[in-house]
């Protein structure tokens, strides 16, 4: 905001630039200032009074890229920078709203989440400057992305359970991780809890499958160091298992 002028050749040949925002404090742009910025896709000029433009200031920049300004007529009158595609704040709002709608395509949000996104969209519709639009749009897109990350993590946890009959028990094992995923607004926390839950599931399933193939013998027989065990009594089969290795298990007539 303290920049008053952009000097001669300041960004000459910066072909990597795709978007530039010129603050409202700028009153002049020097010769060849942005010459050669061939990949420029959009330009924001926040000054109410169009800054003076030097020779070839935007040479090799496409003249039909969108140039967002507060007063389209003033910039058109000056044929500012020889650009032809001036856009106002209203156009920028529409662009932001379309980006949010596109991000929501195919996303299943709860009613409460839809209300939250609608609040951000309302902020955009009522905004009186580009910065407010940008902030609301970024917040809405981050919220949608967080939702997708959370849904992906929960789906991965369910998939890791491999449809085992003991899934209710597995749900109990990972409940704290699932609750943490649902409660957080931090993507790294979601990822770490997803990894911890899947690790615990895989540890349990490997132990369960290894032990479930073994059958206890006669009643009263002890079996040591078994992570899980299949107990057969007549035509009934019961799987006994635990998240950690069981040191010893003994089956009696009643239990």
GROMACS .gro file of C-alpha atoms in nm:
model
  255
    1UNK     CA    1   0.000   0.000   0.000
    2UNK     CA    2   0.296   0.235   0.030
    3UNK     CA    3   0.400   0.190  -0.335
    4UNK     CA    4   0.339   0.513  -0.528
    5UNK     CA    5   0.498   0.421  -0.861
    6UNK     CA    6   0.620   0.115  -1.049
    7UNK     CA    7   0.949   0.199  -1.213
    8UNK     CA    8   1.080   0.146  -1.565
    9UNK     CA    9   1.126  -0.222  -1.645
   10UNK     CA   10   1.038  -0.325  -1.289
   11UNK     CA   11   0.888  -0.658  -1.399
   12UNK     CA   12   1.034  -0.671  -1.747
   13UNK     CA   13   1.031  -1.025  -1.887
   14UNK     CA   14   0.867  -1.183  -1.581
   15UNK     CA   15   0.690  -1.447  -1.790
   16UNK     CA   16   0.597  -1.648  -1.481
   17UNK     CA   17   0.349  -1.387  -1.355
   18UNK     CA   18  -0.014  -1.490  -1.404
   19UNK     CA   19  -0.191  -1.224  -1.197
   20UNK     CA   20  -0.097  -0.876  -1.074
   21UNK     CA   21  -0.269  -0.650  -0.821
   22UNK     CA   22  -0.177  -0.283  -0.837
   23UNK     CA   23  -0.276  -0.109  -0.510
   24UNK     CA   24  -0.471   0.215  -0.500
   25UNK     CA   25  -0.161   0.405  -0.387
   26UNK     CA   26   0.004   0.370  -0.731
   27UNK     CA   27  -0.023   0.677  -0.951
   28UNK     CA   28   0.222   0.589  -1.229
   29UNK     CA   29   0.357   0.286  -1.412
   30UNK     CA   30   0.691   0.328  -1.591
   31UNK     CA   31   0.804   0.235  -1.942
   32UNK     CA   32   0.826  -0.143  -2.003
   33UNK     CA   33   0.723  -0.203  -1.640
   34UNK     CA   34   0.539  -0.525  -1.726
   35UNK     CA   35   0.669  -0.576  -2.077
   36UNK     CA   36   0.716  -0.943  -2.160
   37UNK     CA   37   0.477  -1.070  -1.891
   38UNK     CA   38   0.333  -1.297  -2.158
   39UNK     CA   39   0.150  -1.536  -1.925
   40UNK     CA   40  -0.047  -1.268  -1.745
   41UNK     CA   41  -0.410  -1.388  -1.715
   42UNK     CA   42  -0.567  -1.116  -1.502
   43UNK     CA   43  -0.493  -0.768  -1.371
   44UNK     CA   44  -0.638  -0.581  -1.073
   45UNK     CA   45  -0.601  -0.205  -1.061
   46UNK     CA   46  -0.745  -0.074  -0.735
   47UNK     CA   47  -0.687   0.298  -0.792
   48UNK     CA   48  -1.006   0.501  -0.842
   49UNK     CA   49  -0.811   0.734  -1.073
   50UNK     CA   50  -0.631   0.536  -1.346
   51UNK     CA   51  -0.250   0.553  -1.298
   52UNK     CA   52  -0.048   0.699  -1.583
   53UNK     CA   53   0.100   0.431  -1.809
   54UNK     CA   54   0.445   0.460  -1.970
   55UNK     CA   55   0.552   0.346  -2.315
   56UNK     CA   56   0.522  -0.027  -2.375
   57UNK     CA   57   0.432  -0.077  -2.009
   58UNK     CA   58   0.232  -0.388  -2.100
   59UNK     CA   59   0.406  -0.487  -2.421
   60UNK     CA   60   0.352  -0.857  -2.516
   61UNK     CA   61   0.066  -0.883  -2.268
   62UNK     CA   62  -0.265  -0.994  -2.419
   63UNK     CA   63  -0.495  -0.692  -2.448
   64UNK     CA   64  -0.811  -0.896  -2.389
   65UNK     CA   65  -0.724  -1.035  -2.045
   66UNK     CA   66  -0.975  -0.931  -1.776
   67UNK     CA   67  -0.872  -0.608  -1.605
   68UNK     CA   68  -1.069  -0.562  -1.282
   69UNK     CA   69  -1.125  -0.200  -1.176
   70UNK     CA   70  -1.377  -0.014  -0.959
   71UNK     CA   71  -1.481   0.235  -1.228
   72UNK     CA   72  -1.489   0.070  -1.569
   73UNK     CA   73  -1.589   0.390  -1.752
   74UNK     CA   74  -1.286   0.588  -1.631
   75UNK     CA   75  -1.045   0.324  -1.754
   76UNK     CA   76  -1.226   0.283  -2.085
   77UNK     CA   77  -1.218   0.658  -2.144
   78UNK     CA   78  -0.840   0.660  -2.108
   79UNK     CA   79  -0.799   0.343  -2.318
   80UNK     CA   80  -0.585   0.245  -2.022
   81UNK     CA   81  -0.285   0.037  -2.121
   82UNK     CA   82  -0.469  -0.041  -2.445
   83UNK     CA   83  -0.663  -0.313  -2.266
   84UNK     CA   84  -1.010  -0.392  -2.397
   85UNK     CA   85  -1.169  -0.624  -2.141
   86UNK     CA   86  -1.245  -0.418  -1.832
   87UNK     CA   87  -1.443  -0.580  -1.552
   88UNK     CA   88  -1.610  -0.420  -1.252
   89UNK     CA   89  -1.657  -0.540  -0.896
   90UNK     CA   90  -1.986  -0.702  -0.995
   91UNK     CA   91  -1.810  -0.917  -1.254
   92UNK     CA   92  -1.552  -1.020  -0.996
   93UNK     CA   93  -1.826  -1.123  -0.755
   94UNK     CA   94  -1.986  -1.342  -1.022
   95UNK     CA   95  -1.649  -1.501  -1.097
   96UNK     CA   96  -1.594  -1.579  -0.727
   97UNK     CA   97  -1.943  -1.724  -0.682
   98UNK     CA   98  -1.897  -1.944  -0.989
   99UNK     CA   99  -1.570  -2.077  -0.847
  100UNK     CA  100  -1.745  -2.174  -0.523
  101UNK     CA  101  -2.032  -2.341  -0.710
  102UNK     CA  102  -1.785  -2.535  -0.924
  103UNK     CA  103  -1.600  -2.654  -0.612
  104UNK     CA  104  -1.931  -2.775  -0.465
  105UNK     CA  105  -2.023  -2.985  -0.772
  106UNK     CA  106  -2.080  -3.343  -0.660
  107UNK     CA  107  -2.004  -3.258  -0.297
  108UNK     CA  108  -2.260  -3.378  -0.044
  109UNK     CA  109  -2.277  -3.115   0.228
  110UNK     CA  110  -2.500  -3.135   0.531
  111UNK     CA  111  -2.772  -2.872   0.572
  112UNK     CA  112  -2.560  -2.696   0.834
  113UNK     CA  113  -2.259  -2.692   0.600
  114UNK     CA  114  -2.470  -2.555   0.315
  115UNK     CA  115  -2.576  -2.269   0.542
  116UNK     CA  116  -2.211  -2.191   0.621
  117UNK     CA  117  -2.114  -2.180   0.253
  118UNK     CA  118  -2.420  -1.966   0.180
  119UNK     CA  119  -2.301  -1.719   0.443
  120UNK     CA  120  -1.969  -1.677   0.263
  121UNK     CA  121  -2.151  -1.633  -0.067
  122UNK     CA  122  -2.367  -1.362   0.091
  123UNK     CA  123  -2.052  -1.184   0.207
  124UNK     CA  124  -1.932  -1.185  -0.154
  125UNK     CA  125  -2.263  -1.052  -0.285
  126UNK     CA  126  -2.258  -0.767  -0.031
  127UNK     CA  127  -1.886  -0.687  -0.064
  128UNK     CA  128  -1.779  -0.337  -0.157
  129UNK     CA  129  -1.418  -0.418  -0.246
  130UNK     CA  130  -1.209  -0.690  -0.410
  131UNK     CA  131  -1.031  -0.782  -0.088
  132UNK     CA  132  -1.355  -0.877   0.089
  133UNK     CA  133  -1.454  -1.090  -0.210
  134UNK     CA  134  -1.116  -1.265  -0.208
  135UNK     CA  135  -1.131  -1.333   0.166
  136UNK     CA  136  -1.483  -1.477   0.157
  137UNK     CA  137  -1.409  -1.687  -0.150
  138UNK     CA  138  -1.087  -1.827  -0.003
  139UNK     CA  139  -1.263  -1.912   0.323
  140UNK     CA  140  -1.550  -2.087   0.142
  141UNK     CA  141  -1.316  -2.289  -0.080
  142UNK     CA  142  -1.104  -2.389   0.221
  143UNK     CA  143  -1.420  -2.500   0.403
  144UNK     CA  144  -1.528  -2.718   0.108
  145UNK     CA  145  -1.179  -2.863   0.076
  146UNK     CA  146  -1.175  -2.946   0.447
  147UNK     CA  147  -1.508  -3.126   0.408
  148UNK     CA  148  -1.371  -3.334   0.120
  149UNK     CA  149  -1.055  -3.417   0.316
  150UNK     CA  150  -1.264  -3.528   0.615
  151UNK     CA  151  -1.496  -3.741   0.401
  152UNK     CA  152  -1.199  -3.902   0.227
  153UNK     CA  153  -1.036  -3.985   0.562
  154UNK     CA  154  -1.351  -4.144   0.704
  155UNK     CA  155  -1.403  -4.345   0.385
  156UNK     CA  156  -1.042  -4.468   0.400
  157UNK     CA  157  -1.092  -4.583   0.760
  158UNK     CA  158  -1.406  -4.775   0.666
  159UNK     CA  159  -1.231  -4.933   0.370
  160UNK     CA  160  -0.942  -5.041   0.593
  161UNK     CA  161  -1.189  -5.245   0.799
  162UNK     CA  162  -1.230  -5.474   0.497
  163UNK     CA  163  -1.592  -5.549   0.583
  164UNK     CA  164  -1.498  -5.768   0.878
  165UNK     CA  165  -1.781  -5.903   1.093
  166UNK     CA  166  -1.609  -5.742   1.388
  167UNK     CA  167  -1.650  -5.393   1.241
  168UNK     CA  168  -1.854  -5.279   1.542
  169UNK     CA  169  -1.559  -5.367   1.758
  170UNK     CA  170  -1.325  -5.196   1.514
  171UNK     CA  171  -1.541  -4.885   1.528
  172UNK     CA  172  -1.482  -4.884   1.902
  173UNK     CA  173  -1.108  -4.912   1.851
  174UNK     CA  174  -1.093  -4.608   1.623
  175UNK     CA  175  -1.371  -4.402   1.778
  176UNK     CA  176  -1.136  -4.144   1.928
  177UNK     CA  177  -0.968  -4.090   1.591
  178UNK     CA  178  -1.299  -4.058   1.407
  179UNK     CA  179  -1.425  -3.809   1.666
  180UNK     CA  180  -1.105  -3.607   1.630
  181UNK     CA  181  -1.146  -3.602   1.250
  182UNK     CA  182  -1.505  -3.478   1.279
  183UNK     CA  183  -1.414  -3.212   1.535
  184UNK     CA  184  -1.106  -3.056   1.377
  185UNK     CA  185  -1.069  -2.778   1.121
  186UNK     CA  186  -0.705  -2.862   1.055
  187UNK     CA  187  -0.616  -3.082   0.756
  188UNK     CA  188  -0.294  -3.212   0.910
  189UNK     CA  189  -0.489  -3.327   1.217
  190UNK     CA  190  -0.731  -3.513   0.991
  191UNK     CA  191  -0.444  -3.683   0.812
  192UNK     CA  192  -0.261  -3.784   1.130
  193UNK     CA  193  -0.578  -3.929   1.285
  194UNK     CA  194  -0.660  -4.114   0.964
  195UNK     CA  195  -0.315  -4.271   0.958
  196UNK     CA  196  -0.333  -4.364   1.328
  197UNK     CA  197  -0.676  -4.524   1.287
  198UNK     CA  198  -0.575  -4.726   0.982
  199UNK     CA  199  -0.254  -4.837   1.152
  200UNK     CA  200  -0.454  -4.964   1.450
  201UNK     CA  201  -0.704  -5.141   1.224
  202UNK     CA  202  -0.430  -5.311   1.025
  203UNK     CA  203  -0.252  -5.421   1.342
  204UNK     CA  204  -0.571  -5.569   1.479
  205UNK     CA  205  -0.675  -5.742   1.155
  206UNK     CA  206  -0.334  -5.901   1.108
  207UNK     CA  207  -0.352  -6.038   1.462
  208UNK     CA  208  -0.716  -6.139   1.425
  209UNK     CA  209  -0.661  -6.326   1.101
  210UNK     CA  210  -0.352  -6.499   1.231
  211UNK     CA  211  -0.528  -6.620   1.545
  212UNK     CA  212  -0.870  -6.690   1.402
  213UNK     CA  213  -0.739  -6.985   1.206
  214UNK     CA  214  -0.645  -7.162   1.528
  215UNK     CA  215  -0.896  -7.369   1.726
  216UNK     CA  216  -0.885  -7.444   2.095
  217UNK     CA  217  -0.888  -7.809   2.184
  218UNK     CA  218  -1.065  -7.961   2.479
  219UNK     CA  219  -1.239  -7.750   2.738
  220UNK     CA  220  -1.002  -7.620   2.999
  221UNK     CA  221  -0.699  -7.630   2.769
  222UNK     CA  222  -0.481  -7.321   2.796
  223UNK     CA  223  -0.341  -7.141   2.491
  224UNK     CA  224  -0.064  -6.885   2.529
  225UNK     CA  225   0.059  -6.590   2.324
  226UNK     CA  226  -0.248  -6.579   2.100
  227UNK     CA  227  -0.362  -6.247   1.951
  228UNK     CA  228  -0.699  -6.405   1.871
  229UNK     CA  229  -0.855  -6.747   1.886
  230UNK     CA  230  -1.151  -6.931   1.737
  231UNK     CA  231  -1.338  -7.136   1.997
  232UNK     CA  232  -1.557  -7.419   1.871
  233UNK     CA  233  -1.819  -7.581   2.093
  234UNK     CA  234  -2.055  -7.816   1.916
  235UNK     CA  235  -2.209  -7.630   1.623
  236UNK     CA  236  -2.124  -7.289   1.770
  237UNK     CA  237  -1.814  -7.090   1.685
  238UNK     CA  238  -1.704  -6.784   1.880
  239UNK     CA  239  -1.417  -6.556   1.783
  240UNK     CA  240  -1.232  -6.405   2.078
  241UNK     CA  241  -0.996  -6.122   2.000
  242UNK     CA  242  -0.826  -5.817   2.145
  243UNK     CA  243  -0.633  -5.521   2.004
  244UNK     CA  244  -0.319  -5.637   2.183
  245UNK     CA  245  -0.172  -5.986   2.216
  246UNK     CA  246  -0.345  -6.199   2.479
  247UNK     CA  247  -0.096  -6.366   2.709
  248UNK     CA  248  -0.323  -6.656   2.802
  249UNK     CA  249  -0.680  -6.761   2.739
  250UNK     CA  250  -0.876  -7.044   2.895
  251UNK     CA  251  -1.226  -7.156   2.805
  252UNK     CA  252  -1.452  -7.299   3.074
  253UNK     CA  253  -1.796  -7.456   3.051
  254UNK     CA  254  -1.969  -7.128   3.126
  255UNK     CA  255  -1.748  -6.869   2.957
   0.00000   0.00000   0.00000
